[in-house]
Every structure is written in C-alpha cells, then in structure tokens.
Amino acid sequence: MEIKNLVRKNILNLQPYSCARNEFKGEARVLLDANESPYNSPYNRYPDPLQIAVKEKLANIKGMKPEQIFLGVGSDECIDLVYRVFCVPGVDNVVAIDPSYGMYEVCADINDVEYRRVPLTDDFGLDIEALISATDAHTKAMWICSPNNPTGNAFSLDEIEAIYRRFNGILVVDEAYIHFSAKGSMLSRLNKMPRLIVLHTLSKAWGSAAVRLGMAFASTEIISIFNNVKYPYNINLLTQQYVLNRLERRAEVEAQVKALLDARKKLEAELAPLPFVLKVFPSDANFLLVRTTDADGIYRFLIERGVIVRNRNRVSKCLGCLRITVGTPDENNDLIENLKEYGK
C-alpha cells in the first residue's frame, strides 16, 4: 500500500500555507517581510517553522535524517495529525490495543473517526490475530503504545513488525517510555517500514513535560505531509532554545534514567509485601501498575496525606489497580511510609 493511497484526498491536494520564514531562508541585514515589530530582538521574529537546528541535533542522537523528524506540541499534536492526514471523518476507523493511552480515543472522537478497541491478553500481551481481525478496508491506522500506558510492559520488536507485515495501513508505535525499557526501539527498523510512525517525547526521560515537545519519526514522505498540515509556527523560539540546550545534557539524562531504574526496582520490592497488594506488574516504564484489594480506598487515603497516584480501577483489565510513578528516593519513601499506615 503506497502512502499516497492512505492519505485523505483533500490533504494530498492541499496547497500548504507559505509563511515568510519558508519563503526566505538565510541571513539578511533588513527583514521587512513578515510584519514583525523591529523591537525586542530576538523574540520579535517568527521562529524557524521547521525547527532545523533542533532536528539536526535530534537526528544525530536518534540515528535518523532531519527530514524524517516532525516536532509537535507534545506527542498529542502528532497523534492528532495522524487522524487529520489519514482518516476521513465519518468514514474511516482506527484500531488500538486496550487498555492504552487515552488520547488516541479522544482524538478519534474529536475527528469523528471510529475507534476500535482490541483487548490485550490477560497477561497484557498482544493478541495479533484479534488486532488484524478488527481491521477492514476503512482501517487507516493502528495504535500500539510500547511500553504501554497504563500496563507498563513493552512488546517485542518482532511482534510489532509481524503486525506491520499483515496490516496495510499506518502503524503508529508510541514509545514515550522507551528509555526505561531494554527491549529496543522500532526506530531501528523504521527505514525498511515506510508505513511506520514512531512517537517519542521529551516529557518522560528528558524531564521536560512542561516544555511540550513531541517527536514523530517516519518516512520523508509522511513527514513532508505532516509539515504541510501543521500550523506554520507550531514550536516557539523559547521551546527550540530550551531543547537545544537540553539535548546537550545527555549524560545527565542517562544518569537520571539509571537512577529511576534503580528506584523502580527498589519500589517494586517494597510494594510487593504490603498486605493489600495483590500483584506488582513487571514494568518497562517509569511507573508501576499495582493491583490491590481496594484501589479506591487506598487512593483516597493517599490523597488525604498529600500523596497522589493514579487510580486505574475503572480501566479495562485494571480492576483494583493503581498506577504509581517512580519518584525521587524521598518521594518513594514518603509513599511507602504512608501505605504502611493504611488499614491500621
């Protein structure tokens, strides 16, 4: 299936907006083309609409070409663009594992696209046959979050590629938590899979959730279409400057990831013996999914003590579960000390 046959016809024929910074690139003594104020440099000027400097640095880190990278306002912009580019409202559908990240379904609803949930197996594995059976001629995309939220487990690259080989649409693999997993990234296979989109973010391992920068890696053809559809200056100058600085601090980030992995192991060991904990699920992410005897009661108990976790009790296959983010050693100790008081 060629990419152009998956793209909405109006998007394929779109004449994209040409902004001033697209029409002129380079250095100039006098800029009088964009109706900007001449005062308050450098913030008076529109930012690079394609974020070239950031993409060049990311390309070196990720082993990609800059033309294979799209930057969005968080991964949510990248998610929304999948619907806007590939799915005809009221006609097309997408398939997704369940449970998973909630914004896939919210974006589907916003864009009037049918969202088909396919349950994970009881041990949170992929049901490949069920995923493929859920597709039809109008299935334009499939969502796989790996490591998955809220279950925390990553799927094998071979399993994901097997799905890709049997599905003719766009396969989106959301790897927001990939830095905490030892199972590898689908970026290593992207160049031989032209219908694959891989999502990364600065929100998790890079510790920059407030900055709102998401990344989509794909073929140059898909990225070019995304660039045509996005708003001209979607990533502001302050964000671009921050990201360039943050990407220079890889050693610091790698040390923080190691610290979080060590803390995750310790937290798991401390949670497991608690009398109301039924199971701590294995995790490839920076959080633990914990099945308890009374998720609602424990959640309220912790709130009263100023400790906030995520109640996943009403999420598919997560009955009795709390999702607990791995914090600093002091935060984790605070959590455990409070949990030891529960039920006394």
Coordinates of C-alpha atoms in Angstrom, one line a residue:
M1 CA 0.0 0.0 0.0
E2 CA 1.5 3.3 -1.1
I3 CA 1.4 6.2 1.4
K4 CA -0.5 8.5 -1.1
N5 CA -3.3 5.9 -1.3
L6 CA -3.8 6.2 2.5
V7 CA -3.8 10.0 2.7
R8 CA -7.1 11.9 2.6
K9 CA -7.6 13.3 -0.9
N10 CA -8.1 16.8 0.3
I11 CA -4.8 16.6 2.2
L12 CA -3.0 15.1 -0.7
N13 CA -4.1 18.0 -2.9
L14 CA -3.6 20.7 -0.2
Q15 CA -1.7 23.8 -1.2
P16 CA 0.1 24.5 2.2
Y17 CA 0.4 27.9 3.7
S18 CA 3.7 29.5 2.8
C19 CA 4.9 31.7 5.7
A20 CA 7.6 34.4 5.5
R21 CA 10.2 32.2 7.0
N22 CA 9.6 29.5 4.5
E23 CA 10.0 31.8 1.5
F24 CA 13.3 33.3 2.8
K25 CA 16.0 31.3 4.5
G26 CA 19.4 32.6 5.5
E27 CA 20.9 35.8 6.8
A28 CA 19.8 39.3 5.9
R29 CA 20.5 42.8 7.2
V30 CA 17.0 44.1 7.0
L31 CA 13.8 41.9 7.5
L32 CA 10.7 43.7 6.4
D33 CA 8.7 40.7 5.0
A34 CA 6.7 39.4 8.0
N35 CA 5.1 42.4 9.6
E36 CA 7.0 41.8 12.8
S37 CA 7.9 44.6 15.2
P38 CA 11.5 45.7 14.7
Y39 CA 11.9 45.8 18.6
N40 CA 12.5 43.3 21.3
S41 CA 15.0 41.0 19.5
P42 CA 15.2 38.0 19.2
Y43 CA 11.6 37.4 20.3
N44 CA 10.1 39.8 17.8
R45 CA 10.9 37.4 15.0
Y46 CA 8.9 34.4 14.0
P47 CA 10.8 31.1 14.8
D48 CA 12.1 28.6 12.3
P49 CA 8.9 26.9 11.1
L50 CA 10.7 23.6 10.5
Q51 CA 13.0 23.7 13.6
I52 CA 16.0 22.7 11.5
A53 CA 18.6 23.2 14.3
V54 CA 16.7 21.0 16.7
K55 CA 16.1 18.3 14.1
E56 CA 19.7 18.2 13.1
K57 CA 20.7 17.6 16.8
L58 CA 18.0 15.0 17.3
A59 CA 19.0 13.3 14.1
N60 CA 22.5 12.7 15.4
I61 CA 21.1 11.4 18.7
K62 CA 18.4 9.1 17.2
G63 CA 20.3 8.0 14.1
M64 CA 17.7 9.5 11.7
K65 CA 17.8 12.1 9.0
P66 CA 16.4 15.6 9.9
E67 CA 13.8 15.1 7.1
Q68 CA 12.5 12.0 9.0
I69 CA 11.5 14.1 12.1
F70 CA 8.4 16.0 12.9
L71 CA 8.2 18.1 16.0
G72 CA 4.8 18.7 17.7
V73 CA 3.4 20.5 20.7
G74 CA 3.7 17.3 22.8
S75 CA 3.0 13.9 21.3
D76 CA -0.7 14.9 21.3
E77 CA -0.2 17.1 18.2
C78 CA 1.5 14.2 16.4
I79 CA -1.4 11.9 17.4
D80 CA -4.0 14.4 16.1
L81 CA -2.1 14.8 12.8
V82 CA -2.4 11.1 12.1
Y83 CA -6.2 11.4 12.1
R84 CA -6.2 14.7 10.2
V85 CA -3.9 13.4 7.5
F86 CA -5.2 9.8 7.0
C87 CA -8.7 9.4 8.3
V88 CA -11.8 10.7 6.5
P89 CA -14.3 11.8 9.3
G90 CA -17.4 9.6 9.5
V91 CA -15.9 7.0 7.1
D92 CA -12.6 5.6 8.3
N93 CA -11.6 3.9 11.5
V94 CA -8.5 3.0 13.6
V95 CA -7.7 0.0 15.7
A96 CA -5.9 0.2 19.1
I97 CA -4.8 -2.1 21.9
D98 CA -6.9 -1.8 25.1
P99 CA -6.1 -0.6 27.7
S100 CA -3.8 2.1 26.4
Y101 CA -3.1 5.9 26.3
G102 CA -6.5 7.7 26.4
M103 CA -5.6 10.5 23.9
Y104 CA -5.8 8.0 21.0
E105 CA -9.5 7.7 21.6
V106 CA -10.1 11.3 22.5
C107 CA -8.5 12.4 19.2
A108 CA -10.6 9.9 17.3
D109 CA -13.8 11.3 18.8
I110 CA -12.7 14.9 18.0
N111 CA -12.0 13.9 14.4
D112 CA -15.2 11.8 14.1
V113 CA -13.3 8.6 13.4
E114 CA -14.4 5.2 14.7
Y115 CA -12.1 3.9 17.4
R116 CA -11.9 0.1 17.6
R117 CA -10.5 -1.4 20.9
V118 CA -8.8 -4.8 20.9
P119 CA -8.2 -6.1 24.4
L120 CA -4.8 -7.2 25.4
T121 CA -4.4 -10.8 26.7
D122 CA -4.8 -11.4 30.4
D123 CA -1.1 -11.0 30.9
F124 CA -1.2 -7.7 28.9
G125 CA 0.3 -9.3 25.7
L126 CA -0.6 -8.5 22.1
D127 CA -3.4 -10.5 20.5
I128 CA -2.1 -10.3 17.0
E129 CA -5.0 -12.3 15.4
A130 CA -7.6 -10.1 17.1
L131 CA -5.9 -6.9 16.0
I132 CA -5.8 -8.0 12.4
S133 CA -9.4 -9.3 12.5
A134 CA -10.6 -5.9 13.8
T135 CA -9.4 -4.1 10.6
D136 CA -11.3 -3.7 7.4
A137 CA -10.9 -1.7 4.1
H138 CA -11.5 1.6 6.0
T139 CA -8.9 1.0 8.8
K140 CA -6.3 3.7 8.2
A141 CA -4.2 3.4 11.3
M142 CA -3.3 1.1 14.2
W143 CA -2.1 2.3 17.6
I144 CA 0.4 0.4 19.7
C145 CA 1.9 2.0 22.8
S146 CA 5.1 0.3 23.8
P147 CA 6.0 0.4 26.7
N148 CA 2.3 0.6 27.2
N149 CA 0.4 3.0 29.4
P150 CA -1.0 2.0 31.9
T151 CA 0.2 -1.6 31.9
G152 CA 3.9 -0.7 31.8
N153 CA 5.1 -3.5 29.6
A154 CA 6.9 -3.3 26.2
F155 CA 6.2 -5.6 23.3
S156 CA 8.9 -7.4 21.3
L157 CA 10.0 -5.7 18.1
D158 CA 9.4 -8.9 16.2
E159 CA 5.8 -9.0 17.3
I160 CA 5.2 -5.4 16.3
E161 CA 6.9 -6.0 12.9
A162 CA 4.7 -9.0 12.4
I163 CA 1.6 -6.8 12.8
Y164 CA 3.0 -4.3 10.4
R165 CA 3.6 -7.0 7.7
R166 CA -0.1 -8.1 8.0
F167 CA -1.7 -4.6 8.1
N168 CA -1.9 -2.3 5.1
G169 CA -2.4 0.9 7.0
I170 CA -0.3 3.3 9.1
L171 CA 1.2 1.6 12.2
V172 CA 1.9 4.1 15.0
V173 CA 4.2 2.9 17.7
D174 CA 4.2 5.3 20.7
E175 CA 7.5 4.9 22.5
A176 CA 7.1 7.7 25.1
Y177 CA 8.7 5.4 27.8
I178 CA 11.3 3.7 25.6
H179 CA 14.3 5.0 27.6
F180 CA 13.2 2.8 30.5
S181 CA 13.0 -0.4 28.5
A182 CA 15.7 -2.9 27.5
K183 CA 13.6 -4.3 24.6
G184 CA 14.8 -1.8 21.9
S185 CA 13.1 0.8 19.8
M186 CA 11.3 0.4 16.5
L187 CA 13.4 3.3 15.2
S188 CA 16.0 0.6 14.3
R189 CA 13.5 -0.8 11.8
L190 CA 11.9 2.3 10.5
N191 CA 13.8 2.6 7.3
K192 CA 12.5 -0.7 6.0
M193 CA 8.9 0.0 7.1
P194 CA 7.6 3.0 5.2
R195 CA 4.1 2.9 6.8
L196 CA 5.5 3.1 10.3
I197 CA 5.4 6.2 12.6
V198 CA 7.3 6.1 15.8
L199 CA 6.5 8.7 18.5
H200 CA 9.0 9.9 21.2
T201 CA 8.7 12.7 23.7
L202 CA 10.8 15.0 25.9
S203 CA 8.2 14.6 28.7
K204 CA 9.5 11.5 30.4
A205 CA 13.2 10.5 30.4
W206 CA 14.2 14.0 29.4
G207 CA 12.3 15.5 32.3
S208 CA 10.7 18.2 30.2
A209 CA 6.9 17.6 30.4
A210 CA 6.2 21.4 30.9
V211 CA 8.0 22.2 27.6
R212 CA 5.5 20.2 25.5
L213 CA 7.7 18.8 22.7
G214 CA 6.8 15.5 21.0
M215 CA 8.6 13.8 18.1
A216 CA 7.3 11.7 15.2
F217 CA 9.8 9.7 13.2
A218 CA 8.7 8.4 9.8
S219 CA 9.5 8.3 6.1
T220 CA 10.3 11.6 4.5
E221 CA 7.0 11.3 2.6
I222 CA 4.9 11.2 5.7
I223 CA 6.9 13.9 7.5
S224 CA 6.5 16.2 4.4
I225 CA 2.8 15.8 4.6
F226 CA 2.7 16.5 8.3
N227 CA 4.7 19.7 7.7
N228 CA 2.1 20.7 5.1
V229 CA -0.8 20.3 7.5
K230 CA 0.6 21.6 10.8
Y231 CA 0.2 25.3 11.8
P232 CA 3.2 27.3 10.5
Y233 CA 5.0 28.2 13.7
N234 CA 3.9 25.4 16.0
I235 CA 7.1 25.2 18.0
N236 CA 8.0 28.6 19.5
L237 CA 11.5 30.0 19.9
L238 CA 11.7 29.5 23.6
T239 CA 11.0 25.8 23.2
Q240 CA 13.5 25.4 20.5
Q241 CA 16.2 27.2 22.5
Y242 CA 15.4 25.1 25.6
V243 CA 15.5 21.8 23.6
L244 CA 18.8 22.6 22.0
N245 CA 20.3 23.2 25.5
R246 CA 18.7 20.1 27.0
L247 CA 19.9 17.8 24.2
E248 CA 23.5 18.8 25.1
R249 CA 23.0 17.2 28.6
R250 CA 22.6 13.6 27.5
A251 CA 25.0 12.3 30.1
E252 CA 22.9 13.9 32.9
V253 CA 19.7 12.4 31.4
E254 CA 21.2 9.0 31.2
A255 CA 22.3 9.1 34.8
Q256 CA 18.7 10.2 35.8
V257 CA 17.3 7.2 33.8
K258 CA 19.6 4.8 35.6
A259 CA 18.6 6.3 39.0
L260 CA 15.0 5.9 38.1
L261 CA 15.5 2.2 37.0
D262 CA 17.2 1.5 40.3
A263 CA 14.4 3.3 42.2
R264 CA 11.8 1.3 40.3
K265 CA 13.4 -2.0 41.3
K266 CA 13.5 -0.9 45.0
L267 CA 9.9 0.5 44.9
E268 CA 8.7 -2.8 43.4
A269 CA 10.4 -4.7 46.2
E270 CA 8.8 -2.5 48.9
L271 CA 5.3 -2.6 47.5
A272 CA 5.1 -6.3 46.9
P273 CA 5.0 -7.4 50.6
L274 CA 2.2 -5.0 51.6
P275 CA -0.8 -7.0 52.8
F276 CA -3.3 -5.2 50.4
V277 CA -1.0 -5.6 47.3
L278 CA -2.1 -8.5 45.2
K279 CA 0.4 -8.0 42.4
V280 CA 3.1 -5.6 41.1
F281 CA 3.2 -6.0 37.4
P282 CA 6.6 -6.1 35.6
S283 CA 7.4 -2.6 34.1
D284 CA 9.5 -1.3 31.2
A285 CA 8.4 2.2 32.1
N286 CA 9.0 4.8 34.8
F287 CA 5.9 3.6 36.7
L288 CA 4.4 0.5 38.3
L289 CA 0.9 -0.9 37.9
V290 CA -0.1 -2.3 41.2
R291 CA -3.2 -4.5 41.8
T292 CA -4.7 -4.0 45.2
T293 CA -7.6 -5.2 47.3
D294 CA -9.1 -1.7 47.4
A295 CA -7.8 0.8 44.8
D296 CA -10.5 3.4 45.5
G297 CA -9.9 3.3 49.3
I298 CA -6.1 3.4 49.0
Y299 CA -6.3 6.3 46.5
R300 CA -8.5 8.4 48.8
F301 CA -6.3 7.5 51.8
L302 CA -3.1 8.8 50.0
I303 CA -4.9 11.9 48.8
E304 CA -5.7 12.8 52.4
R305 CA -2.0 12.6 53.1
G306 CA -0.9 14.7 50.1
V307 CA 0.4 11.7 48.1
I308 CA -1.1 11.5 44.6
V309 CA -1.1 8.4 42.5
R310 CA -3.3 7.4 39.5
N311 CA -6.4 5.4 40.1
R312 CA -6.8 3.0 37.2
N313 CA -9.5 0.8 38.8
R314 CA -12.1 1.6 36.1
V315 CA -9.8 1.0 33.2
S316 CA -10.2 -2.2 31.1
K317 CA -8.3 -5.2 32.7
C318 CA -7.0 -2.9 35.5
L319 CA -9.6 -3.8 38.2
G320 CA -8.2 -2.8 41.6
C321 CA -5.1 -1.2 40.1
L322 CA -3.2 2.0 40.9
R323 CA -0.5 3.4 38.7
I324 CA 2.4 4.7 40.6
T325 CA 5.1 6.9 39.1
V326 CA 8.6 6.3 40.3
G327 CA 9.8 9.5 42.1
T328 CA 12.8 10.6 43.9
P329 CA 14.0 8.4 46.8
D330 CA 12.4 10.7 49.3
E331 CA 9.1 10.7 47.4
N332 CA 9.1 6.9 47.1
N333 CA 9.9 6.6 50.8
D334 CA 7.0 9.0 51.6
L335 CA 4.7 6.8 49.6
I336 CA 5.7 3.6 51.3
E337 CA 5.6 5.0 54.8
N338 CA 2.0 6.2 54.2
L339 CA 1.0 2.9 52.6
K340 CA 2.2 1.1 55.7
E341 CA -0.3 3.1 57.7
Y342 CA -3.2 2.1 55.5
G343 CA -5.6 -0.2 57.3
K344 CA -4.2 0.4 60.8

